[in-house]
Short mmCIF file of C-alpha atoms and ligand atoms in Angstrom, two decimals:
data_model
loop_
_atom_site.label_atom_id
_atom_site.label_comp_id
_atom_site.label_asym_id
_atom_site.label_seq_id
_atom_site.Cartn_x
_atom_site.Cartn_y
_atom_site.Cartn_z
CA MET A 1 81.59 -2.41 -222.34
CA THR A 2 80.80 1.34 -222.94
CA ALA A 3 82.89 3.88 -224.66
CA GLN A 4 83.51 5.49 -221.25
CA ASP A 5 84.88 2.26 -219.90
CA LEU A 6 87.38 2.15 -222.69
CA ALA A 7 88.41 5.82 -222.44
CA PRO A 8 91.62 6.51 -220.60
CA PHE A 9 89.75 9.08 -218.40
CA ARG A 10 86.51 9.45 -216.50
CA LEU A 11 83.80 12.12 -216.74
CA ALA A 12 82.41 14.22 -214.10
CA PRO A 13 78.53 14.60 -213.67
CA ASN A 14 79.11 18.04 -215.46
CA GLY A 15 80.51 16.27 -218.58
CA LYS A 16 84.02 17.62 -217.70
CA LYS A 17 87.03 15.34 -217.52
CA LEU A 18 88.17 14.41 -214.14
CA VAL A 19 91.88 14.95 -213.15
CA THR A 20 93.42 14.55 -209.67
CA VAL A 21 95.95 17.33 -209.06
CA ILE A 22 98.73 17.15 -206.71
CA PRO A 23 100.53 20.49 -206.22
CA GLY A 24 103.49 18.78 -204.61
CA ASP A 25 106.51 20.26 -202.78
CA GLY A 26 109.05 23.11 -203.25
CA VAL A 27 108.15 25.04 -206.48
CA GLY A 28 105.40 22.51 -207.25
CA PRO A 29 102.46 24.63 -206.00
CA GLU A 30 103.67 27.70 -208.02
CA ILE A 31 104.02 25.68 -211.41
CA VAL A 32 100.78 23.83 -210.73
CA ALA A 33 98.95 27.11 -210.31
CA ALA A 34 100.54 28.63 -213.34
CA THR A 35 99.63 25.61 -215.43
CA ARG A 36 95.99 25.42 -214.16
CA ARG A 37 95.58 29.22 -215.06
CA VAL A 38 96.77 28.50 -218.60
CA LEU A 39 94.29 25.54 -218.95
CA GLU A 40 91.38 27.48 -217.51
CA ALA A 41 92.14 30.46 -219.83
CA ALA A 42 92.23 27.86 -222.76
CA LYS A 43 88.84 26.46 -221.66
CA ALA A 44 90.19 22.86 -221.06
CA PRO A 45 87.04 21.02 -220.02
CA ILE A 46 88.74 19.55 -216.77
CA GLU A 47 87.16 18.96 -213.41
CA TRP A 48 90.02 19.00 -210.90
CA GLU A 49 90.22 17.02 -207.63
CA GLU A 50 92.99 18.46 -205.59
CA ARG A 51 94.76 15.96 -203.28
CA ARG A 52 98.10 15.81 -201.33
CA ALA A 53 101.21 13.70 -201.43
CA GLY A 54 104.94 14.24 -200.54
CA ALA A 55 106.88 16.09 -197.75
CA GLU A 56 103.97 17.27 -195.64
CA VAL A 57 102.46 13.80 -195.74
CA PHE A 58 105.82 12.19 -194.70
CA LYS A 59 106.01 14.71 -191.72
CA GLU A 60 102.73 13.51 -190.48
CA GLY A 61 104.14 10.03 -190.22
CA LEU A 62 102.95 8.37 -193.14
CA ALA A 63 105.92 6.32 -194.64
CA SER A 64 104.44 6.06 -198.28
CA GLY A 65 103.92 9.80 -198.61
CA VAL A 66 100.67 9.21 -200.38
CA PRO A 67 97.39 9.32 -198.29
CA THR A 68 94.43 7.07 -198.85
CA ASP A 69 92.09 9.68 -200.14
CA THR A 70 94.73 10.61 -202.84
CA ILE A 71 94.85 7.06 -203.95
CA GLU A 72 91.01 6.84 -204.02
CA SER A 73 90.86 9.93 -206.09
CA ILE A 74 93.30 8.63 -208.63
CA ARG A 75 91.47 5.21 -208.78
CA ARG A 76 88.29 7.27 -209.64
CA THR A 77 89.79 9.85 -212.01
CA ARG A 78 92.56 7.56 -213.68
CA VAL A 79 94.57 10.73 -214.56
CA VAL A 80 96.89 12.86 -212.48
CA LEU A 81 98.68 16.15 -213.01
CA LYS A 82 101.35 16.21 -210.34
CA GLY A 83 103.99 18.83 -209.12
CA PRO A 84 107.32 17.37 -207.98
CA LEU A 85 107.48 15.54 -204.74
CA GLU A 86 110.58 15.65 -202.46
CA THR A 87 112.16 12.39 -201.83
CA PRO A 88 112.97 12.12 -198.04
CA VAL A 89 116.69 11.49 -197.25
CA GLY A 90 115.87 9.33 -194.21
CA PHE A 91 115.87 5.52 -194.17
CA GLY A 92 112.29 4.04 -193.70
CA GLU A 93 110.41 6.19 -196.27
CA LYS A 94 110.12 5.36 -199.85
CA SER A 95 109.82 7.87 -202.74
CA ALA A 96 106.33 8.94 -203.10
CA ASN A 97 106.93 9.30 -206.85
CA VAL A 98 108.02 5.71 -207.01
CA THR A 99 105.19 4.61 -204.88
CA LEU A 100 102.67 6.25 -207.26
CA ARG A 101 104.37 4.82 -210.41
CA LYS A 102 104.28 1.27 -208.88
CA LEU A 103 100.98 1.40 -207.23
CA PHE A 104 99.35 2.32 -210.47
CA GLU A 105 101.73 0.35 -212.67
CA THR A 106 102.50 3.24 -214.99
CA PHE A 107 104.88 1.14 -216.93
CA ALA A 108 105.92 3.76 -219.60
CA ASN A 109 107.60 6.98 -219.12
CA ILE A 110 107.27 9.16 -222.14
CA ARG A 111 109.67 12.03 -222.58
CA PRO A 112 109.27 14.20 -225.75
CA VAL A 113 112.45 16.06 -226.63
CA LYS A 114 111.89 18.92 -229.13
CA GLU A 115 113.78 21.83 -230.08
CA LEU A 116 111.98 25.01 -228.97
CA PRO A 117 112.14 28.37 -230.65
CA GLY A 118 113.81 31.05 -228.55
CA VAL A 119 115.58 28.66 -226.31
CA ARG A 120 119.26 28.86 -227.56
CA THR A 121 121.31 25.74 -227.12
CA PRO A 122 124.39 24.35 -228.79
CA PHE A 123 122.04 22.15 -230.89
CA SER A 124 119.63 25.03 -232.08
CA GLY A 125 118.69 24.69 -235.69
CA ARG A 126 119.21 20.89 -235.79
CA GLY A 127 115.58 20.20 -235.84
CA ILE A 128 115.50 17.77 -232.77
CA ASP A 129 112.19 16.22 -232.48
CA MET A 130 112.06 12.70 -230.80
CA VAL A 131 110.28 10.96 -227.96
CA ILE A 132 112.15 8.80 -225.39
CA VAL A 133 109.99 5.85 -224.15
CA ARG A 134 111.50 4.38 -220.92
CA GLU A 135 110.29 1.33 -219.24
CA ASN A 136 109.16 2.60 -215.96
CA VAL A 137 108.78 -0.28 -213.32
CA GLU A 138 111.26 -3.08 -213.93
CA ASP A 139 115.15 -3.31 -214.32
CA VAL A 140 117.15 -2.37 -211.23
CA TYR A 141 114.37 0.08 -210.35
CA ALA A 142 112.30 -2.81 -209.06
CA GLY A 143 114.32 -1.76 -206.06
CA ILE A 144 115.29 -5.42 -204.97
CA GLU A 145 118.65 -5.15 -203.27
CA TYR A 146 120.65 -7.16 -200.94
CA LYS A 147 123.92 -6.68 -198.88
CA GLU A 148 125.00 -10.35 -199.29
CA THR A 149 128.09 -9.88 -197.16
CA PRO A 150 128.86 -6.96 -194.99
CA GLY A 151 131.21 -5.77 -197.87
CA VAL A 152 129.09 -6.69 -200.94
CA ALA A 153 125.83 -5.27 -202.11
CA GLN A 154 123.74 -6.65 -204.94
CA ALA A 155 120.67 -5.33 -206.91
CA LEU A 156 118.44 -7.61 -208.98
CA LYS A 157 118.08 -6.32 -212.51
CA LEU A 158 114.49 -7.77 -213.19
CA VAL A 159 113.31 -7.81 -216.82
CA SER A 160 110.15 -9.78 -217.89
CA ARG A 161 108.98 -10.68 -221.38
CA LYS A 162 105.58 -9.21 -220.38
CA GLY A 163 107.16 -5.83 -219.34
CA CYS A 164 109.20 -5.82 -222.62
CA GLU A 165 106.08 -6.55 -224.73
CA LYS A 166 104.18 -3.72 -223.08
CA ILE A 167 106.80 -1.09 -223.47
CA VAL A 168 107.74 -1.97 -227.13
CA ARG A 169 104.12 -2.27 -228.29
CA LEU A 170 103.58 1.22 -226.62
CA ALA A 171 106.50 2.64 -228.48
CA PHE A 172 105.26 1.50 -231.88
CA GLU A 173 101.76 2.63 -230.95
CA LEU A 174 103.17 6.04 -229.86
CA ALA A 175 104.91 6.31 -233.24
CA ARG A 176 101.77 5.70 -235.21
CA ALA A 177 99.60 8.21 -233.02
CA GLU A 178 102.16 10.80 -233.66
CA GLY A 179 102.97 10.08 -237.23
CA ARG A 180 106.57 9.04 -236.60
CA ARG A 181 108.42 6.80 -238.87
CA LYS A 182 111.15 5.08 -236.95
CA VAL A 183 111.73 3.27 -233.59
CA HIS A 184 115.14 2.67 -232.17
CA CYS A 185 115.50 0.05 -229.34
CA ALA A 186 118.55 0.94 -227.18
CA THR A 187 119.88 -1.77 -225.07
CA LYS A 188 123.17 -3.09 -223.51
CA SER A 189 122.49 -6.53 -224.93
CA ASN A 190 126.01 -7.10 -225.96
CA ILE A 191 127.01 -7.48 -222.23
CA LEU A 192 123.63 -8.19 -220.53
CA LYS A 193 122.45 -10.86 -222.87
CA LEU A 194 119.58 -12.27 -220.87
CA THR A 195 118.08 -9.11 -219.36
CA GLU A 196 118.86 -6.24 -221.86
CA GLY A 197 118.90 -9.06 -224.45
CA MET A 198 115.12 -9.73 -223.67
CA LEU A 199 114.08 -6.26 -224.73
CA LYS A 200 116.15 -6.62 -227.90
CA ARG A 201 114.53 -9.95 -228.87
CA THR A 202 111.10 -8.76 -228.03
CA PHE A 203 111.64 -5.68 -230.10
CA GLU A 204 112.73 -7.84 -233.03
CA ASP A 205 109.62 -10.04 -232.70
CA VAL A 206 107.06 -7.27 -232.14
CA SER A 207 108.43 -4.84 -234.79
CA LYS A 208 107.26 -7.42 -237.43
CA GLU A 209 103.66 -6.36 -236.51
CA TYR A 210 104.41 -2.85 -237.46
CA PRO A 211 105.70 -2.92 -240.96
CA ASP A 212 104.87 0.77 -241.53
CA ILE A 213 107.44 1.74 -239.00
CA GLU A 214 111.30 1.32 -239.45
CA ALA A 215 112.76 -0.56 -236.62
CA ALA A 216 116.43 -0.44 -235.69
CA HIS A 217 118.50 -1.66 -232.59
CA ILE A 218 121.38 0.57 -231.14
CA ILE A 219 123.71 -0.28 -228.22
CA ILE A 220 122.84 2.18 -225.38
CA ASP A 221 126.34 3.71 -225.12
CA ASN A 222 126.47 4.41 -228.80
CA CYS A 223 122.92 5.84 -228.48
CA ALA A 224 124.15 8.29 -225.72
CA HIS A 225 126.97 9.15 -228.09
CA GLN A 226 124.82 9.72 -231.11
CA LEU A 227 122.37 11.76 -229.16
CA VAL A 228 124.97 14.41 -228.84
CA LYS A 229 126.59 13.70 -232.27
CA ALA A 230 123.43 13.74 -234.47
CA PRO A 231 120.29 13.89 -232.32
CA GLU A 232 118.22 14.68 -235.34
CA GLN A 233 118.45 11.10 -236.55
CA PHE A 234 116.11 9.87 -233.76
CA ASP A 235 112.34 9.78 -233.96
CA VAL A 236 111.36 7.37 -231.02
CA ILE A 237 113.70 5.55 -228.72
CA VAL A 238 112.49 2.68 -226.51
CA THR A 239 114.81 1.40 -223.81
CA THR A 240 115.04 -0.17 -220.23
CA ASN A 241 114.50 1.72 -217.07
CA MET A 242 117.98 2.79 -216.08
CA ASN A 243 119.14 3.55 -219.58
CA GLY A 244 116.07 5.58 -220.17
CA ASP A 245 116.53 7.44 -216.89
CA ILE A 246 120.04 8.50 -218.15
CA ILE A 247 119.35 9.24 -221.83
CA SER A 248 116.13 11.08 -221.10
CA ASP A 249 117.95 13.59 -219.00
CA GLU A 250 120.55 13.82 -221.78
CA GLY A 251 117.71 14.47 -224.06
CA SER A 252 116.33 17.27 -221.92
CA ALA A 253 119.71 19.01 -221.97
CA LEU A 254 119.77 18.98 -225.74
CA VAL A 255 116.71 21.28 -225.85
CA GLY A 256 117.38 23.63 -223.04
CA GLY A 257 117.39 21.61 -219.79
CA LEU A 258 115.01 20.75 -216.94
CA GLY A 259 112.92 23.93 -217.35
CA PHE A 260 111.63 22.59 -220.78
CA ALA A 261 111.17 18.94 -220.07
CA PRO A 262 107.67 17.48 -219.96
CA SER A 263 106.87 13.99 -219.20
CA ALA A 264 104.04 11.40 -218.93
CA ASN A 265 103.87 8.08 -216.96
CA LEU A 266 101.38 5.87 -218.81
CA GLY A 267 99.60 2.70 -217.54
CA ASN A 268 96.80 0.59 -218.68
CA ASP A 269 94.64 2.03 -215.94
CA VAL A 270 96.15 5.22 -214.74
CA SER A 271 98.35 7.90 -216.31
CA ILE A 272 100.41 10.42 -214.31
CA PHE A 273 101.64 13.76 -215.87
CA GLU A 274 104.56 15.57 -214.36
CA ALA A 275 107.52 17.81 -215.30
CA VAL A 276 110.97 15.86 -215.40
CA HIS A 277 112.36 18.26 -212.86
CA GLY A 278 112.18 18.09 -209.00
CA SER A 279 111.00 20.40 -206.34
CA ALA A 280 113.99 22.81 -206.74
CA PRO A 281 113.74 23.74 -203.09
CA LYS A 282 115.99 26.80 -203.21
CA TYR A 283 113.41 28.58 -205.41
CA ALA A 284 110.35 27.55 -203.53
CA GLY A 285 107.91 30.24 -202.94
CA LYS A 286 109.92 32.90 -204.91
CA ASN A 287 107.87 33.01 -208.04
CA VAL A 288 110.88 32.66 -210.32
CA ILE A 289 110.96 29.10 -211.71
CA ASN A 290 110.29 28.37 -215.28
CA PRO A 291 106.76 26.67 -215.56
CA THR A 292 107.23 25.73 -219.21
CA ALA A 293 107.95 22.13 -218.45
CA LEU A 294 104.63 21.58 -216.60
CA ILE A 295 102.70 23.64 -219.00
CA LEU A 296 104.09 21.39 -221.87
CA THR A 297 103.29 18.32 -219.61
CA SER A 298 99.77 19.61 -219.64
CA VAL A 299 99.81 19.48 -223.43
CA LEU A 300 100.50 15.79 -223.09
CA LEU A 301 97.67 15.54 -220.52
CA LEU A 302 95.26 17.16 -222.82
CA ARG A 303 96.05 14.87 -225.72
CA HIS A 304 95.57 11.91 -223.26
CA LEU A 305 92.05 13.43 -222.51
CA GLN A 306 91.54 13.54 -226.25
CA GLU A 307 91.32 17.31 -226.34
CA PHE A 308 93.56 17.65 -229.26
CA GLY A 309 92.40 21.32 -230.22
CA VAL A 310 93.03 22.67 -226.71
CA ALA A 311 96.37 20.82 -226.69
CA SER A 312 97.53 22.45 -229.89
CA ASN A 313 96.29 25.92 -228.74
CA VAL A 314 98.23 25.61 -225.39
CA GLU A 315 101.29 24.30 -227.24
CA ASN A 316 101.26 26.93 -229.85
CA ALA A 317 100.81 29.61 -227.19
CA VAL A 318 103.94 28.44 -225.28
CA VAL A 319 106.04 28.19 -228.45
CA ALA A 320 104.73 31.75 -229.54
CA THR A 321 105.79 33.16 -226.04
CA LEU A 322 109.35 31.56 -226.24
CA ALA A 323 109.71 32.54 -229.80
CA GLY A 324 108.68 36.17 -229.01
CA GLY A 325 111.53 36.32 -226.55
CA LYS A 326 110.09 39.33 -224.63
CA VAL A 327 108.91 37.39 -221.66
CA ALA A 328 111.33 34.67 -220.34
CA THR A 329 112.16 33.11 -216.98
CA ARG A 330 115.65 33.44 -215.22
CA ASP A 331 116.99 30.30 -216.54
CA VAL A 332 116.73 31.67 -220.15
CA VAL A 333 117.65 35.31 -219.80
CA GLY A 334 119.26 35.66 -216.33
CA ASP A 335 118.03 37.40 -213.19
CA ALA A 336 118.18 40.91 -214.40
CA LEU A 337 115.70 40.53 -217.32
CA ALA A 338 113.72 37.58 -215.94
CA ALA A 339 109.80 37.41 -215.92
CA SER A 340 108.36 35.71 -212.87
CA THR A 341 106.57 32.42 -213.06
CA SER A 342 103.17 34.00 -212.97
CA ALA A 343 104.05 36.60 -215.48
CA PHE A 344 105.33 33.99 -217.86
CA ALA A 345 102.10 32.09 -217.49
CA GLU A 346 100.08 35.40 -218.25
CA ALA A 347 102.16 35.80 -221.52
CA VAL A 348 101.32 32.27 -222.50
CA ILE A 349 97.65 33.03 -221.89
CA SER A 350 97.95 36.24 -223.97
CA ASN A 351 99.11 34.25 -226.85
CA LEU A 352 96.34 31.61 -226.75
CA GLY A 353 94.65 31.48 -230.18
CA ARG A 354 97.89 32.45 -231.95
CA ALA A 355 99.33 30.35 -234.93
CA PRO A 356 102.71 28.74 -234.02
CA PRO A 357 105.75 30.68 -235.55
CA THR A 358 106.98 29.58 -238.97
CA GLY A 359 109.19 26.71 -238.66
CA TRP A 360 107.37 24.85 -235.93
CA LYS A 361 106.44 21.50 -237.06
CA VAL A 362 102.81 20.83 -236.35
CA ARG A 363 101.85 17.11 -235.97
CA GLN A 364 98.53 15.52 -236.55
CA TYR A 365 98.09 13.55 -233.25
CA ARG A 366 95.44 10.80 -232.71
CA ALA A 367 94.55 8.86 -229.60
CA LEU A 368 97.21 6.50 -228.53
CA GLN A 369 96.13 2.87 -228.54
CA MET A 370 97.45 1.48 -225.23
CA PRO A 371 98.75 -2.16 -225.79
CA HIS A 372 96.06 -4.53 -224.47
CA VAL A 373 97.97 -6.75 -221.90
CA PRO A 374 96.10 -9.06 -219.70
CA SER A 375 96.39 -8.39 -216.07
CA ALA A 376 96.66 -12.12 -215.18
CA PRO A 377 100.10 -13.30 -214.18
CA ALA A 378 102.27 -13.87 -217.29
CA ARG A 379 103.46 -17.46 -217.47
CA VAL A 380 105.77 -18.31 -220.50
CA VAL A 381 105.69 -22.11 -220.84
CA PRO A 382 108.78 -23.56 -222.53
CA LYS A 383 108.46 -26.81 -224.53
CA SER A 384 111.18 -28.43 -222.35
CA ARG A 385 113.11 -27.49 -219.27
CA ARG A 386 115.64 -29.07 -216.99
CA THR A 387 117.77 -28.14 -213.96
CA LEU A 388 121.47 -28.55 -214.73
CA GLY A 389 122.90 -27.45 -211.47
CA VAL A 390 123.07 -24.66 -208.99
CA ASP A 391 125.11 -21.64 -208.18
CA VAL A 392 125.75 -21.13 -204.38
CA PHE A 393 127.05 -17.91 -203.28
CA VAL A 394 129.24 -18.27 -200.19
CA GLU A 395 130.61 -15.63 -198.00
CA SER A 396 134.24 -16.61 -197.14
CA SER A 397 137.56 -14.96 -196.22
CA THR A 398 139.58 -17.90 -197.53
CA ASP A 399 141.29 -17.90 -200.80
CA ALA A 400 140.03 -19.41 -204.10
CA ARG A 401 142.16 -22.46 -204.10
CA THR A 402 141.55 -23.51 -200.55
CA LEU A 403 137.78 -22.99 -201.11
CA GLY A 404 137.72 -24.81 -204.33
CA THR A 405 139.68 -27.75 -203.13
CA GLU A 406 137.27 -28.11 -200.15
CA LEU A 407 134.07 -27.69 -202.19
CA GLN A 408 135.33 -30.30 -204.57
CA LYS A 409 135.76 -32.94 -201.80
CA LEU A 410 132.45 -31.76 -200.17
CA VAL A 411 130.41 -32.50 -203.16
CA GLN A 412 131.79 -36.09 -203.73
CA GLY A 413 129.09 -38.78 -203.76
CA THR A 414 126.36 -36.49 -205.16
CA PRO A 415 125.36 -36.14 -208.74
CA LEU A 416 126.99 -32.75 -208.99
CA VAL A 417 130.56 -31.57 -209.38
CA LEU A 418 132.17 -28.18 -208.62
CA HIS A 419 132.48 -26.67 -212.08
CA GLY A 420 134.18 -23.48 -211.02
CA ILE A 421 134.21 -20.53 -208.71
CA SER A 422 133.95 -16.93 -209.76
CA ASN A 423 134.45 -13.76 -207.78
CA ARG A 424 132.66 -10.64 -209.05
CA GLY A 425 131.91 -12.45 -212.35
CA THR A 426 135.44 -13.64 -213.07
CA LEU A 427 136.54 -17.27 -212.99
CA VAL A 428 139.05 -17.80 -210.34
CA PHE A 429 138.88 -21.51 -209.61
CA PRO A 430 140.25 -23.69 -211.30
CA PRO A 431 143.17 -21.28 -210.94
CA SER A 432 143.87 -19.21 -214.07
CA ASP A 433 146.18 -16.36 -215.11
CA ALA A 434 143.46 -13.79 -214.38
CA MET A 435 144.89 -10.97 -212.16
CA THR A 436 141.58 -10.35 -210.53
CA ASP A 437 140.91 -8.74 -207.27
CA VAL A 438 138.77 -10.75 -204.89
CA VAL A 439 136.21 -10.07 -202.23
CA ASP A 440 134.50 -12.29 -199.65
CA HIS A 441 131.60 -13.25 -202.06
CA TRP A 442 132.17 -16.45 -204.04
CA GLN A 443 129.77 -17.68 -206.77
CA CYS A 444 130.30 -21.60 -206.56
CA ARG A 445 128.87 -23.32 -209.63
CA PHE A 446 127.87 -26.78 -209.31
CA LEU A 447 126.80 -28.71 -212.46
CA LEU A 448 125.50 -32.27 -213.18
CA SER A 449 128.30 -34.78 -213.62
CA ASP A 450 128.47 -36.33 -217.15
CA GLY A 451 125.59 -38.60 -218.32
CA GLN A 452 122.91 -37.32 -215.78
CA ARG A 453 119.62 -35.99 -217.21
CA GLU A 454 118.54 -33.68 -214.45
CA VAL A 455 119.67 -32.71 -210.93
CA PRO A 456 117.38 -34.45 -208.39
CA GLU A 457 115.79 -32.06 -205.94
CA GLU A 458 117.28 -33.99 -202.92
CA ALA A 459 120.83 -33.50 -204.40
CA LEU A 460 120.47 -29.75 -204.27
CA ILE A 461 119.21 -30.01 -200.59
CA THR A 462 122.06 -32.32 -199.61
CA LEU A 463 124.59 -30.05 -201.29
CA LEU A 464 123.37 -26.95 -199.43
CA GLN A 465 123.33 -28.88 -196.10
CA ARG A 466 126.89 -29.98 -196.60
CA ILE A 467 128.09 -26.38 -197.56
CA ALA A 468 126.14 -24.93 -194.59
CA ALA A 469 127.92 -27.19 -192.19
CA ARG A 470 131.20 -25.60 -193.00
CA HIS A 471 130.51 -22.14 -194.69
CA ARG A 472 127.94 -19.22 -194.74
CA TRP A 473 126.17 -19.53 -197.80
CA VAL A 474 124.18 -16.40 -198.70
CA ALA A 475 122.13 -17.11 -201.81
CA THR A 476 121.52 -19.81 -204.44
CA GLU A 477 120.39 -19.69 -208.03
CA ARG A 478 118.93 -22.62 -209.83
CA LEU A 479 120.80 -23.31 -213.17
CA GLN A 480 118.21 -24.22 -215.77
CA GLU A 481 118.01 -24.93 -219.43
CA PHE A 482 114.90 -23.96 -221.44
CA GLU A 483 114.31 -25.68 -224.83
CA GLY A 484 117.94 -26.74 -224.94
CA THR A 485 119.33 -23.29 -224.23
CA PRO A 486 121.10 -22.60 -221.02
CA ALA A 487 119.41 -19.84 -219.09
CA PHE A 488 122.31 -18.48 -217.31
CA THR A 489 125.49 -16.69 -218.31
CA ARG A 490 129.05 -18.03 -218.03
CA PRO A 491 131.65 -16.13 -215.98
CA GLN A 492 134.48 -13.97 -217.59
CA GLY A 493 137.42 -16.26 -218.31
CA GLU A 494 135.41 -19.52 -218.91
CA ASP A 495 136.03 -20.97 -222.33
P1 NAP B 1 115.57 19.64 -209.31
O1 NAP B 1 114.53 19.93 -208.26
O2 NAP B 1 115.10 19.24 -210.47
O3 NAP B 1 116.48 20.94 -209.37
C1 NAP B 1 117.78 20.98 -209.70
C2 NAP B 1 118.22 22.33 -210.47
O4 NAP B 1 117.65 22.26 -211.78
C3 NAP B 1 117.64 23.54 -209.99
O5 NAP B 1 118.47 23.98 -208.90
C4 NAP B 1 117.64 24.31 -211.17
O6 NAP B 1 118.93 24.71 -211.56
C5 NAP B 1 117.26 23.51 -212.22
N1 NAP B 1 115.84 23.50 -212.33
C6 NAP B 1 114.81 22.56 -211.91
N2 NAP B 1 113.65 22.87 -212.31
C7 NAP B 1 113.67 23.96 -213.12
C8 NAP B 1 112.72 24.85 -213.71
N3 NAP B 1 111.43 24.55 -213.77
N4 NAP B 1 113.28 25.87 -214.36
C9 NAP B 1 114.53 26.25 -214.26
N5 NAP B 1 115.42 25.45 -213.75
C10 NAP B 1 115.05 24.40 -213.12
O7 NAP B 1 116.58 18.42 -208.64
P2 NAP B 1 117.21 18.21 -207.16
O8 NAP B 1 117.52 19.54 -206.49
O9 NAP B 1 118.16 17.26 -207.27
O10 NAP B 1 115.97 17.58 -206.40
C11 NAP B 1 115.10 18.29 -205.38
C12 NAP B 1 113.96 17.45 -204.85
O11 NAP B 1 113.21 17.07 -205.90
C13 NAP B 1 114.63 16.02 -204.29
O12 NAP B 1 113.95 15.77 -203.14
C14 NAP B 1 114.38 15.05 -205.40
O13 NAP B 1 114.22 13.77 -204.92
C15 NAP B 1 112.96 15.59 -205.93
N6 NAP B 1 112.68 15.33 -207.37
C16 NAP B 1 111.37 14.87 -207.60
C17 NAP B 1 111.07 14.63 -208.92
C18 NAP B 1 109.57 14.28 -209.21
O14 NAP B 1 108.64 14.56 -208.46
N7 NAP B 1 109.35 13.68 -210.26
C19 NAP B 1 112.00 14.43 -209.92
C20 NAP B 1 113.43 14.83 -209.61
C21 NAP B 1 113.72 15.21 -208.27
P3 NAP B 1 119.94 26.07 -211.14
O15 NAP B 1 120.20 25.80 -209.58
O16 NAP B 1 120.90 26.01 -211.91
O17 NAP B 1 119.02 27.29 -211.30
#
């Protein structure tokens, strides 16, 4: 394998580094043009391949919003600088952003949150300087949803050990590459013990391999609270997809909002660099939007291309421009005093080569080592496993007592017994004192009767046939035990 095979980018025949650039929708073309001007003035050795995605592609009838030649270019260059893409509000189309993230398995979303000079916020002077590392493809964002009854919808929160290992290792590697000292893992493992708990347990295992970096767990709601109370305590935060979506926007707000929020979507093969903000349609074509977020995104891109000198030069020029305060966009100084998007970019260009203002912490960056994760399907093999029973989800407008009594009779003569019925996660049969509201979606739990080792497969089929003869079953879940530990949760109210 050559050094070029291992590098996270590819070279053009002229020796420059290949990058696919997608101008995108709304304000996208303006901020992408401004950013390219800055990079060209900074002499970034980039060979651009311009491609399309987003609104105009949807209008041409392509439901993914991403044409084949764009996909081919990304496969070739491995690196993308992208303007925002509008998400269609219609039904059939998917988000082109999500399509790109999933197609190229960019499993990590990296969002630096750093206080910028000249950008006044209630947190100015606190020295905020952290990176939020969000898992980018799993969790409820896998997008697996069902309406199980006409009145009850469900989304699958899917979390894998492999996905957790990738994101946790990346967070520690990022801490090392940026000379950071502490990684927090933020989860809701106190409630979601199996899914969020998997990230916590993986973090506890993997952190042992990084003794040079302090590791701490924090419950996500407290993390959101601490981010406002004492944001300067955080260095790196790694978290699951939805938690990360929410706290990274919170993080952006701490340092000035969407106009200043860069991001990178990193994968083993392809990485996509984009501002956090969207296409801001009301400002499209007006040359007024703040391009700082995308210019700072290009600093992340330059480091990914291992152009550390150019990256510092561009970053210092942005910081010097903001600190100078003479040229600022409307989101910072209001309409009357505002500089245009292009004028701001010109001001950044005029500051290239300048040292950053005093007080700006300069980090020594080195190449990020992406965690090596085999692409073969991950299979975690337990030492032992057995099936203890099954949950059958039933749509019924009857009450818990009637349904429970009927199911108790129906299961007679099989190795299973009705253990209980829950509604929206709370035990409602056998009857209890719970004053719970119920809907027409019943989780009926059948477990092995005493003394049995494992549920025979035929018993599961027989049970389902008997239920189907009288009720509409809508889903089933096998209840398993791995290495003696039940692999399912108990409902609220079960002792
Ligand atoms: P948005 O485009 O991010 O804009 C919301 C508001 O944020 C703007 O109206 C503006 O606030 C402020 N803002 C955004 N970018 C700014 C910048 N560079 N400088 C200064 N202020 C900025 O969010 P949206 O209106 O919810 O979404 C519009 C479209 O973008 C949707 O189709 C959405 O799906 C898509 N989107 C795409 C991406 C992506 O491609 N990664 C991300 C998010 C959203 P004021 O009105 O207060 O000035």
